[in-house]
XYZ file of C-alpha atoms in Angstrom:
173
model
C -9.885 3.595 0.806
C -8.402 2.830 -2.562
C -9.219 0.736 -5.586
C -12.247 -0.888 -3.948
C -13.923 -0.521 -0.616
C -15.429 -3.614 1.004
C -18.910 -2.364 0.134
C -18.039 -2.084 -3.559
C -16.210 -5.393 -3.914
C -18.224 -7.777 -6.101
C -19.817 -10.615 -4.175
C -17.521 -13.553 -3.726
C -14.401 -11.770 -4.945
C -11.573 -12.267 -2.437
C -9.971 -9.167 -0.934
C -6.249 -9.056 -0.233
C -5.322 -6.138 1.994
C -1.642 -5.183 1.892
C -0.739 -3.185 4.992
C 2.200 -1.099 3.947
C 4.069 2.145 4.386
C 6.062 3.982 1.755
C 9.248 4.470 3.767
C 9.603 0.773 4.625
C 12.478 -1.178 3.022
C 10.649 -4.471 3.711
C 7.650 -3.156 1.750
C 9.974 -2.421 -1.159
C 11.135 -6.043 -1.004
C 7.485 -7.158 -0.974
C 6.774 -5.255 -4.211
C 7.857 -8.248 -6.291
C 5.262 -10.389 -4.514
C 2.565 -7.752 -4.948
C 3.357 -7.430 -8.665
C 3.293 -11.209 -9.079
C -0.061 -11.484 -7.276
C -1.552 -8.701 -9.416
C -0.253 -10.415 -12.574
C -1.564 -13.824 -11.528
C -5.028 -12.795 -10.345
C -5.777 -9.537 -12.153
C -9.380 -8.540 -11.464
C -10.271 -11.848 -9.817
C -9.163 -10.497 -6.432
C -9.344 -7.007 -4.980
C -5.816 -6.016 -4.022
C -6.000 -3.046 -1.678
C -3.244 -0.917 -0.229
C -3.873 -0.252 3.444
C -1.832 2.312 5.359
C 0.168 1.525 8.449
C 2.754 4.312 8.828
C 5.336 3.452 11.455
C 6.495 6.110 13.925
C 10.163 5.300 13.271
C 9.786 6.599 9.696
C 9.142 10.336 9.878
C 7.823 10.691 6.298
C 5.582 7.590 6.331
C 2.396 9.430 7.338
C 2.871 12.000 4.550
C 3.652 9.122 2.180
C 0.352 7.449 3.039
C -1.527 10.679 2.342
C 0.339 11.094 -0.954
C -0.542 7.519 -1.953
C -4.220 8.299 -1.338
C -3.931 11.364 -3.577
C -2.324 9.181 -6.263
C -5.222 6.718 -6.057
C -7.625 9.642 -6.328
C -5.789 10.752 -9.485
C -5.965 7.215 -10.913
C -2.298 6.235 -10.545
C -2.192 4.671 -7.081
C -0.157 1.541 -7.658
C 2.337 3.120 -10.103
C 2.923 5.885 -7.550
C 3.321 3.452 -4.638
C 5.799 1.382 -6.650
C 7.774 4.470 -7.704
C 8.113 5.766 -4.135
C 8.878 2.363 -2.624
C 11.551 1.821 -5.250
C 13.363 4.867 -3.882
C 12.831 4.748 -0.099
C 16.308 6.185 0.519
C 15.356 9.346 -1.383
C 12.192 9.674 0.684
C 14.366 9.317 3.814
C 16.638 12.142 2.623
C 14.244 14.539 0.881
C 10.951 14.068 2.736
C 7.692 15.544 1.466
C 9.200 17.414 -1.528
C 10.208 13.982 -2.881
C 6.565 12.809 -2.734
C 5.548 15.759 -4.910
C 8.549 15.192 -7.211
C 7.471 11.590 -7.903
C 3.936 12.776 -8.669
C 5.352 15.228 -11.209
C 7.555 12.497 -12.773
C 4.458 10.318 -13.255
C 2.535 13.156 -14.895
C 0.167 13.611 -11.969
C -1.058 16.986 -10.730
C 1.895 17.769 -8.452
C 0.347 21.013 -7.180
C -2.683 19.037 -6.043
C -0.334 16.635 -4.192
C 1.301 19.568 -2.462
C -2.100 20.999 -1.517
C -3.344 17.604 -0.283
C -0.307 17.272 1.995
C -0.930 20.758 3.369
C -4.710 20.572 3.829
C -4.674 17.002 5.157
C -7.678 15.865 3.096
C -6.599 12.203 3.293
C -5.654 12.081 6.994
C -8.922 10.437 8.057
C -8.409 7.553 5.615
C -4.856 6.987 6.859
C -5.941 7.219 10.510
C -8.817 4.779 9.907
C -6.523 2.280 8.190
C -3.997 2.516 11.002
C -6.689 2.070 13.674
C -8.162 -0.935 11.855
C -4.691 -2.429 11.428
C -3.989 -2.108 15.151
C -7.406 -3.609 15.953
C -6.688 -6.744 13.899
C -3.142 -7.166 15.212
C -0.984 -5.556 12.530
C 2.278 -4.571 14.215
C 4.567 -3.948 11.249
C 4.794 -3.759 7.505
C 4.256 -5.420 5.181
C 1.352 -7.450 6.524
C -1.148 -9.217 4.290
C -4.711 -10.076 5.251
C -6.739 -12.391 3.054
C -9.914 -14.202 4.091
C -9.392 -13.010 7.659
C -5.925 -14.573 7.871
C -3.074 -12.224 8.795
C 0.329 -12.971 7.269
C 3.229 -10.916 8.625
C 5.805 -10.134 5.955
C 7.863 -7.825 8.153
C 9.558 -10.781 9.822
C 10.184 -12.793 6.652
C 8.992 -12.773 3.065
C 9.872 -16.465 2.674
C 6.908 -18.513 1.514
C 4.517 -15.611 1.947
C 3.403 -15.266 -1.674
C 2.831 -19.011 -1.883
C 0.657 -18.864 1.236
C -1.386 -15.942 -0.187
C -1.774 -17.845 -3.477
C -2.903 -20.966 -1.621
C -5.653 -19.030 0.144
C -6.660 -17.070 -2.990
C -6.817 -20.247 -5.083
C -9.000 -21.902 -2.461
C -11.319 -18.878 -2.343
C -11.508 -18.755 -6.137
C -12.082 -22.502 -6.367
C -9.096 -22.963 -8.684
């Protein structure tokens, strides 16, 4: 799990889980909302990337593993944003593109390559996907805050406002 696991989240700090996959054009569209939420709330909420690779995107599972490696190397969100900003390249180039982006960001690209080969992050991705299915996630992006699931795959309209409404209520602002 990245940034903060539920056990490490400070008491009373709301958690916003963003169920996403790195080959999803709708997730790229949702990046603006994610950036705005991070800017608005900063450390007052735990914003966590959760993996939900879709079968129709053949590089999504590798992308989820690569994102976990980026979080491990301390550049999770910049990496996620860089890959999502270029989903067409991921479609065309596949796993070599994931390593290429790591290199561009100054991350240990060889370690990315090794992580994709040895599968060290597969259990995290599998666990996220299983949890997502268990709580009714069917597509990406999907947001979950305070137990409420908001499906952004159908429409982004009004979604950020709804997340802000819930976060503001939880924060008492």
